[in-house]
GROMACS .gro file of C-alpha atoms in nm:
model
  344
    1MET     CA    1  -3.864   0.150   0.933
    2GLY     CA    2  -3.987   0.396   1.189
    3GLU     CA    3  -3.785   0.677   1.300
    4GLY     CA    4  -3.524   0.586   1.625
    5MET     CA    5  -3.551   0.224   1.494
    6LYS     CA    6  -3.218   0.049   1.464
    7ALA     CA    7  -3.099  -0.221   1.204
    8ALA     CA    8  -3.037  -0.530   1.370
    9VAL     CA    9  -2.646  -0.537   1.184
   10LEU     CA   10  -2.412  -0.299   0.994
   11ALA     CA   11  -2.222  -0.543   0.730
   12ILE     CA   12  -1.945  -0.473   0.556
   13ASP     CA   13  -1.731  -0.621   0.256
   14GLY     CA   14  -1.389  -0.358   0.247
   15GLY     CA   15  -1.248  -0.545  -0.070
   16ASN     CA   16  -0.978  -0.404  -0.284
   17SER     CA   17  -1.148  -0.264  -0.554
   18LYS     CA   18  -1.539  -0.232  -0.483
   19THR     CA   19  -1.744  -0.167  -0.102
   20ASP     CA   20  -2.052  -0.336  -0.015
   21VAL     CA   21  -2.264  -0.248   0.304
   22LEU     CA   22  -2.514  -0.423   0.363
   23LEU     CA   23  -2.784  -0.330   0.643
   24VAL     CA   24  -3.024  -0.611   0.786
   25ASP     CA   25  -3.316  -0.672   1.041
   26GLU     CA   26  -3.257  -0.923   1.306
   27GLU     CA   27  -3.532  -1.185   1.067
   28GLY     CA   28  -3.266  -1.173   0.789
   29THR     CA   29  -3.449  -0.890   0.636
   30VAL     CA   30  -3.276  -0.635   0.346
   31LEU     CA   31  -3.286  -0.297   0.458
   32ALA     CA   32  -3.049  -0.152   0.195
   33HIS     CA   33  -2.759  -0.204   0.026
   34VAL     CA   34  -2.490   0.018  -0.087
   35ARG     CA   35  -2.208  -0.031  -0.335
   36GLY     CA   36  -1.898   0.176  -0.291
   37PRO     CA   37  -1.546   0.191  -0.461
   38GLY     CA   38  -1.270   0.004  -0.285
   39ALA     CA   39  -1.187   0.194   0.047
   40SER     CA   40  -0.903  -0.055   0.197
   41PRO     CA   41  -0.650   0.121   0.410
   42GLN     CA   42  -0.398   0.041   0.277
   43ASN     CA   43  -0.449   0.146  -0.091
   44ILE     CA   44  -0.603   0.480   0.006
   45GLY     CA   45  -0.484   0.545   0.401
   46LEU     CA   46  -0.665   0.515   0.678
   47ARG     CA   47  -0.848   0.810   0.718
   48PRO     CA   48  -0.999   0.857   0.317
   49SER     CA   49  -1.064   0.482   0.442
   50LEU     CA   50  -1.237   0.577   0.726
   51GLU     CA   51  -1.458   0.840   0.558
   52ALA     CA   52  -1.556   0.619   0.238
   53PHE     CA   53  -1.714   0.352   0.523
   54ASP     CA   54  -1.852   0.644   0.722
   55ARG     CA   55  -2.055   0.817   0.442
   56MET     CA   56  -2.152   0.494   0.308
   57ALA     CA   57  -2.223   0.328   0.549
   58GLY     CA   58  -2.496   0.662   0.597
   59GLU     CA   59  -2.585   0.651   0.253
   60ALA     CA   60  -2.692   0.309   0.362
   61ALA     CA   61  -2.906   0.402   0.684
   62ALA     CA   62  -3.062   0.646   0.454
   63LYS     CA   63  -3.133   0.419   0.190
   64ALA     CA   64  -3.339   0.206   0.519
   65GLY     CA   65  -3.538   0.517   0.640
   66LEU     CA   66  -3.328   0.495   0.931
   67SER     CA   67  -3.220   0.809   1.098
   68THR     CA   68  -2.842   0.861   1.069
   69ALA     CA   69  -2.828   0.929   1.399
   70LYS     CA   70  -2.573   0.697   1.551
   71PRO     CA   71  -2.573   0.443   1.652
   72PHE     CA   72  -2.824   0.308   1.389
   73ALA     CA   73  -2.707  -0.035   1.401
   74ARG     CA   74  -2.709  -0.324   1.730
   75HIS     CA   75  -2.355  -0.429   1.608
   76THR     CA   76  -2.119  -0.362   1.287
   77ALA     CA   77  -1.978  -0.653   1.123
   78ALA     CA   78  -1.654  -0.555   0.880
   79TYR     CA   79  -1.477  -0.773   0.740
   80LEU     CA   80  -1.132  -0.569   0.488
   81ALA     CA   81  -0.909  -0.640   0.261
   82GLY     CA   82  -0.604  -0.476   0.416
   83ALA     CA   83  -0.696  -0.617   0.797
   84ASP     CA   84  -0.382  -0.860   0.750
   85LEU     CA   85  -0.179  -0.876   1.091
   86PRO     CA   86  -0.330  -0.862   1.452
   87ARG     CA   87  -0.196  -0.462   1.486
   88GLU     CA   88  -0.403  -0.389   1.212
   89GLU     CA   89  -0.682  -0.550   1.305
   90GLU     CA   90  -0.647  -0.403   1.633
   91VAL     CA   91  -0.651  -0.015   1.468
   92LEU     CA   92  -0.910  -0.088   1.253
   93GLN     CA   93  -1.153  -0.212   1.558
   94ARG     CA   94  -1.061   0.093   1.752
   95GLU     CA   95  -1.151   0.357   1.457
   96PHE     CA   96  -1.458   0.187   1.380
   97ASP     CA   97  -1.585   0.182   1.752
   98ARG     CA   98  -1.534   0.589   1.723
   99LEU     CA   99  -1.743   0.590   1.444
  100GLY     CA  100  -2.064   0.476   1.633
  101TRP     CA  101  -2.260   0.335   1.387
  102SER     CA  102  -2.344   0.077   1.643
  103ASP     CA  103  -2.361  -0.041   1.988
  104SER     CA  104  -2.103  -0.310   1.908
  105SER     CA  105  -1.856  -0.401   1.635
  106VAL     CA  106  -1.655  -0.657   1.517
  107VAL     CA  107  -1.350  -0.601   1.261
  108ALA     CA  108  -1.129  -0.871   1.091
  109ASN     CA  109  -0.987  -0.984   0.776
  110ASP     CA  110  -1.218  -1.016   0.460
  111THR     CA  111  -1.222  -1.411   0.430
  112PHE     CA  112  -1.372  -1.489   0.703
  113ALA     CA  113  -1.642  -1.387   0.573
  114LEU     CA  114  -1.578  -1.573   0.222
  115LEU     CA  115  -1.620  -1.880   0.482
  116ARG     CA  116  -1.896  -1.790   0.635
  117SER     CA  117  -2.100  -1.711   0.323
  118GLY     CA  118  -1.986  -2.084   0.167
  119THR     CA  119  -2.058  -2.264   0.487
  120THR     CA  120  -2.404  -2.311   0.716
  121ASP     CA  121  -2.141  -2.273   1.073
  122GLY     CA  122  -1.837  -2.037   0.934
  123VAL     CA  123  -1.637  -2.392   1.003
  124GLY     CA  124  -1.371  -2.483   0.743
  125VAL     CA  125  -1.111  -2.324   0.481
  126ALA     CA  126  -1.163  -2.067   0.294
  127VAL     CA  127  -0.910  -1.969  -0.035
  128VAL     CA  128  -1.024  -1.593  -0.186
  129CYS     CA  129  -0.793  -1.517  -0.483
  130GLY     CA  130  -0.868  -1.176  -0.626
  131ALA     CA  131  -0.664  -0.897  -0.709
  132GLY     CA  132  -0.434  -1.125  -0.414
  133ILE     CA  133  -0.453  -1.446  -0.231
  134ASN     CA  134  -0.549  -1.504   0.074
  135CYS     CA  135  -0.614  -1.839   0.341
  136VAL     CA  136  -0.832  -1.821   0.682
  137GLY     CA  137  -0.953  -2.193   0.829
  138VAL     CA  138  -1.135  -2.242   1.149
  139ALA     CA  139  -1.203  -2.567   1.296
  140ARG     CA  140  -1.528  -2.646   1.533
  141ASP     CA  141  -1.293  -2.565   1.869
  142GLY     CA  142  -1.305  -2.234   1.726
  143ARG     CA  143  -0.908  -2.213   1.703
  144VAL     CA  144  -0.814  -2.037   1.397
  145HIS     CA  145  -0.527  -2.083   1.141
  146ARG     CA  146  -0.408  -1.791   0.907
  147PHE     CA  147  -0.173  -1.688   0.707
  148PRO     CA  148   0.010  -1.301   0.716
  149ALA     CA  149  -0.143  -1.256   0.299
  150LEU     CA  150   0.135  -0.922   0.226
  151GLY     CA  151   0.254  -1.098  -0.088
  152ARG     CA  152   0.584  -1.188  -0.156
  153ILE     CA  153   0.716  -1.106   0.152
  154SER     CA  154   0.483  -1.297   0.340
  155GLY     CA  155   0.537  -1.626   0.058
  156ASP     CA  156   0.281  -1.573  -0.134
  157TRP     CA  157   0.204  -1.603  -0.502
  158GLY     CA  158  -0.117  -1.558  -0.700
  159GLY     CA  159  -0.393  -1.321  -0.730
  160GLY     CA  160  -0.493  -1.149  -1.029
  161SER     CA  161  -0.255  -0.845  -1.064
  162GLN     CA  162   0.069  -1.124  -1.041
  163LEU     CA  163  -0.137  -1.351  -1.280
  164GLY     CA  164  -0.226  -1.148  -1.540
  165GLY     CA  165   0.183  -1.053  -1.449
  166GLU     CA  166   0.284  -1.375  -1.548
  167ALA     CA  167   0.080  -1.335  -1.878
  168LEU     CA  168   0.250  -1.003  -1.989
  169TRP     CA  169   0.606  -1.151  -1.867
  170TRP     CA  170   0.609  -1.459  -2.104
  171ALA     CA  171   0.420  -1.266  -2.360
  172VAL     CA  172   0.755  -1.026  -2.380
  173ARG     CA  173   0.991  -1.297  -2.304
  174ALA     CA  174   0.858  -1.439  -2.637
  175ALA     CA  175   0.856  -1.177  -2.871
  176ASP     CA  176   1.217  -1.119  -2.770
  177GLY     CA  177   1.372  -1.412  -2.791
  178ARG     CA  178   1.426  -1.492  -2.430
  179GLY     CA  179   1.146  -1.765  -2.332
  180PRO     CA  180   0.954  -2.016  -2.567
  181ASP     CA  181   0.682  -1.909  -2.803
  182THR     CA  182   0.375  -1.846  -2.656
  183ALA     CA  183   0.037  -1.833  -2.785
  184LEU     CA  184  -0.019  -1.557  -2.488
  185LEU     CA  185   0.220  -1.301  -2.761
  186PRO     CA  186  -0.103  -1.302  -3.023
  187ALA     CA  187  -0.347  -1.340  -2.749
  188LEU     CA  188  -0.223  -1.016  -2.594
  189LEU     CA  189  -0.119  -0.822  -2.885
  190ALA     CA  190  -0.542  -0.905  -3.004
  191HIS     CA  191  -0.671  -0.829  -2.666
  192PHE     CA  192  -0.488  -0.434  -2.687
  193GLY     CA  193  -0.555  -0.425  -2.996
  194MET     CA  194  -0.125  -0.340  -3.043
  195ASP     CA  195   0.123  -0.501  -3.320
  196ASP     CA  196   0.387  -0.472  -3.117
  197ILE     CA  197   0.462  -0.598  -2.712
  198GLN     CA  198   0.692  -0.317  -2.662
  199ASP     CA  199   0.429  -0.065  -2.731
  200VAL     CA  200   0.227  -0.271  -2.452
  201VAL     CA  201   0.511  -0.243  -2.255
  202ALA     CA  202   0.594   0.128  -2.283
  203GLY     CA  203   0.203   0.213  -2.255
  204LEU     CA  204   0.192   0.090  -1.890
  205HIS     CA  205   0.565   0.234  -1.807
  206PHE     CA  206   0.475   0.538  -1.912
  207GLU     CA  207   0.128   0.529  -1.747
  208GLU     CA  208  -0.085   0.578  -2.124
  209ILE     CA  209  -0.235   0.209  -2.015
  210SER     CA  210  -0.328   0.215  -1.649
  211GLY     CA  211  -0.189  -0.119  -1.476
  212GLU     CA  212  -0.477  -0.210  -1.299
  213VAL     CA  213  -0.596  -0.372  -1.655
  214VAL     CA  214  -0.252  -0.663  -1.585
  215HIS     CA  215  -0.588  -0.850  -1.341
  216GLU     CA  216  -0.769  -0.839  -1.640
  217LEU     CA  217  -0.570  -1.059  -1.811
  218CYS     CA  218  -0.629  -1.351  -1.579
  219PRO     CA  219  -0.944  -1.482  -1.874
  220LEU     CA  220  -0.741  -1.514  -2.131
  221LEU     CA  221  -0.446  -1.644  -1.973
  222PHE     CA  222  -0.715  -1.860  -1.851
  223ARG     CA  223  -0.832  -1.974  -2.219
  224VAL     CA  224  -0.484  -2.015  -2.298
  225ALA     CA  225  -0.376  -2.257  -2.065
  226ALA     CA  226  -0.810  -2.408  -2.228
  227GLU     CA  227  -0.682  -2.434  -2.578
  228GLY     CA  228  -0.328  -2.633  -2.450
  229ASP     CA  229  -0.079  -2.347  -2.444
  230ARG     CA  230   0.207  -2.481  -2.301
  231VAL     CA  231   0.312  -2.211  -2.092
  232ALA     CA  232  -0.030  -2.077  -2.019
  233GLY     CA  233  -0.090  -2.411  -1.851
  234GLU     CA  234   0.226  -2.428  -1.664
  235VAL     CA  235   0.110  -2.047  -1.505
  236VAL     CA  236  -0.248  -2.220  -1.411
  237ARG     CA  237  -0.086  -2.584  -1.221
  238ARG     CA  238   0.149  -2.356  -1.051
  239LEU     CA  239  -0.155  -2.122  -0.947
  240VAL     CA  240  -0.364  -2.518  -0.898
  241GLU     CA  241  -0.072  -2.581  -0.655
  242GLU     CA  242  -0.089  -2.274  -0.471
  243VAL     CA  243  -0.428  -2.288  -0.371
  244THR     CA  244  -0.406  -2.658  -0.334
  245VAL     CA  245  -0.137  -2.585  -0.104
  246LEU     CA  246  -0.320  -2.297   0.104
  247ALA     CA  247  -0.631  -2.492   0.179
  248THR     CA  248  -0.453  -2.816   0.261
  249VAL     CA  249  -0.194  -2.679   0.509
  250SER     CA  250  -0.493  -2.525   0.694
  251LEU     CA  251  -0.647  -2.795   0.724
  252ARG     CA  252  -0.358  -3.029   0.880
  253ARG     CA  253  -0.264  -2.701   1.091
  254LEU     CA  254  -0.628  -2.733   1.251
  255ASP     CA  255  -0.622  -3.122   1.229
  256LEU     CA  256  -0.920  -3.192   0.965
  257LEU     CA  257  -0.753  -3.347   0.750
  258GLY     CA  258  -0.989  -3.630   0.801
  259GLU     CA  259  -1.306  -3.482   0.844
  260ARG     CA  260  -1.571  -3.369   0.592
  261VAL     CA  261  -1.517  -3.026   0.592
  262ASP     CA  262  -1.608  -2.700   0.356
  263VAL     CA  263  -1.343  -2.598   0.143
  264VAL     CA  264  -1.471  -2.201   0.015
  265LEU     CA  265  -1.315  -2.100  -0.273
  266GLY     CA  266  -1.408  -1.691  -0.396
  267GLY     CA  267  -1.238  -1.415  -0.561
  268GLY     CA  268  -1.295  -1.325  -0.871
  269VAL     CA  269  -0.992  -1.546  -1.042
  270LEU     CA  270  -1.172  -1.859  -0.911
  271ALA     CA  271  -1.482  -1.748  -0.997
  272ASN     CA  272  -1.370  -1.775  -1.339
  273ALA     CA  273  -1.117  -1.958  -1.362
  274GLY     CA  274  -1.390  -2.305  -1.539
  275ALA     CA  275  -1.495  -2.599  -1.407
  276GLU     CA  276  -1.141  -2.804  -1.480
  277VAL     CA  277  -0.919  -2.579  -1.318
  278ILE     CA  278  -1.167  -2.632  -0.999
  279GLY     CA  279  -1.199  -2.981  -1.079
  280GLU     CA  280  -0.766  -2.959  -1.061
  281ILE     CA  281  -0.757  -2.817  -0.743
  282THR     CA  282  -1.076  -3.002  -0.595
  283ALA     CA  283  -0.868  -3.333  -0.694
  284GLY     CA  284  -0.590  -3.177  -0.477
  285CYS     CA  285  -0.696  -3.121  -0.200
  286HIS     CA  286  -0.846  -3.503  -0.212
  287GLU     CA  287  -0.528  -3.603  -0.209
  288VAL     CA  288  -0.504  -3.549   0.139
  289ALA     CA  289  -0.854  -3.454   0.283
  290PRO     CA  290  -1.087  -3.711   0.120
  291LEU     CA  291  -1.368  -3.600   0.281
  292ALA     CA  292  -1.306  -3.219   0.218
  293GLU     CA  293  -1.574  -3.080   0.024
  294VAL     CA  294  -1.479  -2.812  -0.304
  295HIS     CA  295  -1.701  -2.565  -0.352
  296VAL     CA  296  -1.647  -2.208  -0.521
  297VAL     CA  297  -1.864  -1.933  -0.321
  298ASP     CA  298  -2.198  -1.861  -0.478
  299LEU     CA  299  -2.272  -1.540  -0.262
  300PRO     CA  300  -2.106  -1.226  -0.201
  301PRO     CA  301  -1.901  -1.159   0.033
  302VAL     CA  302  -2.109  -0.876   0.296
  303VAL     CA  303  -2.321  -1.164   0.314
  304GLY     CA  304  -2.086  -1.370   0.501
  305ALA     CA  305  -2.026  -1.020   0.667
  306ALA     CA  306  -2.425  -0.996   0.710
  307LEU     CA  307  -2.451  -1.378   0.859
  308LEU     CA  308  -2.142  -1.301   1.082
  309GLY     CA  309  -2.341  -1.015   1.182
  310LEU     CA  310  -2.678  -1.241   1.284
  311ASP     CA  311  -2.445  -1.476   1.437
  312ALA     CA  312  -2.371  -1.203   1.688
  313ILE     CA  313  -2.646  -1.125   1.783
  314GLY     CA  314  -2.774  -1.460   1.814
  315ALA     CA  315  -3.044  -1.478   1.493
  316GLY     CA  316  -3.182  -1.820   1.427
  317GLN     CA  317  -3.123  -2.028   1.118
  318ALA     CA  318  -3.415  -1.846   0.971
  319ALA     CA  319  -3.301  -1.529   0.969
  320GLU     CA  320  -2.977  -1.681   0.804
  321LEU     CA  321  -3.215  -1.891   0.512
  322ARG     CA  322  -3.431  -1.529   0.414
  323LEU     CA  323  -3.045  -1.351   0.383
  324ARG     CA  324  -2.985  -1.592   0.147
  325THR     CA  325  -3.247  -1.617  -0.028
  326HIS     CA  326  -3.266  -1.288  -0.054
  327TYR     CA  327  -2.899  -1.282  -0.252
  328VAL     CA  328  -3.010  -1.630  -0.423
  329ALA     CA  329  -3.324  -1.512  -0.629
  330GLU     CA  330  -3.196  -1.141  -0.672
  331PRO     CA  331  -2.817  -1.227  -0.766
  332GLN     CA  332  -2.555  -0.946  -0.756
  333ALA     CA  333  -2.417  -0.953  -1.115
  334GLU     CA  334  -2.091  -0.756  -1.188
  335PRO     CA  335  -1.885  -0.716  -1.446
  336VAL     CA  336  -1.567  -0.975  -1.479
  337GLU     CA  337  -1.343  -0.710  -1.413
  338GLN     CA  338  -1.514  -0.607  -1.065
  339GLN     CA  339  -1.479  -0.996  -1.001
  340LEU     CA  340  -1.171  -1.052  -1.090
  341ALA     CA  341  -1.040  -0.719  -0.831
  342ALA     CA  342  -1.238  -0.893  -0.557
  343GLY     CA  343  -1.125  -0.963  -0.246
  344GLY     CA  344  -0.758  -1.066  -0.193
   0.00000   0.00000   0.00000
């Protein structure tokens, strides 16, 4: 693009483990895509978070051939993990406005981006299960239903860290006699390359093993459950129940139980849960919402952020199709451990 030209949309998907920044023009053409580390304000603090976002936005502008003089976009669409309560969104909105990347901006929770990436109109329910778990629903008349998603204090159960922690918890109890036998124990020992689960416990305690690896135990949990282990199976069934109840409560609160409506599933845990788990979630949703169309999203959430940005500037369906086609033609592969930490 020429000197002094602006991108149409600066889109940001700010997850716990990674940040994606995307610049697109009004026709939906990708001008630049930058990926950086997680910069959630809840994890690293507001000031460092804003500095990281500003740095990545500037990098995207330079990569697109734009002047880095602000503003370099018409609209910013920022959808962030950790923007869970209205107070948090208001603070972030003020700060993003001050950064001056664009003429207008919207800051909201990243579940809205997941919902838009999995729908043509942003209507329906999205459940994300990555590092944490969250859900949002949007009705055709604009009504919104959401949960605080602050962890156990707000009634949540699930997310990669908790599921991995459950696998470890049951393995430890199987080893020391406080719990039933489970194939999780030998599976975890093999995963860590150790002979005694207490060595894993000590390693985590003394931070010789990073606590961040706990969420990486999710594929192991799903595999052991699929092989018929009762203990692992109960944990996975609990996750199925939690995802199902999040989705169906939102559908009920928005009066969507009798409508043909999308239920979008995303985040690394659900993306890697397997067809059987997704089938059980689908069956649970259909018990109360028989017309719901349940599916796992196949696009990165930053595409949903960009689509919401294109909606905001009045871009048409051709722009949406061009943007979606770009990511279908060039899928953004990433390691399983990054997928598991994404979202929530």
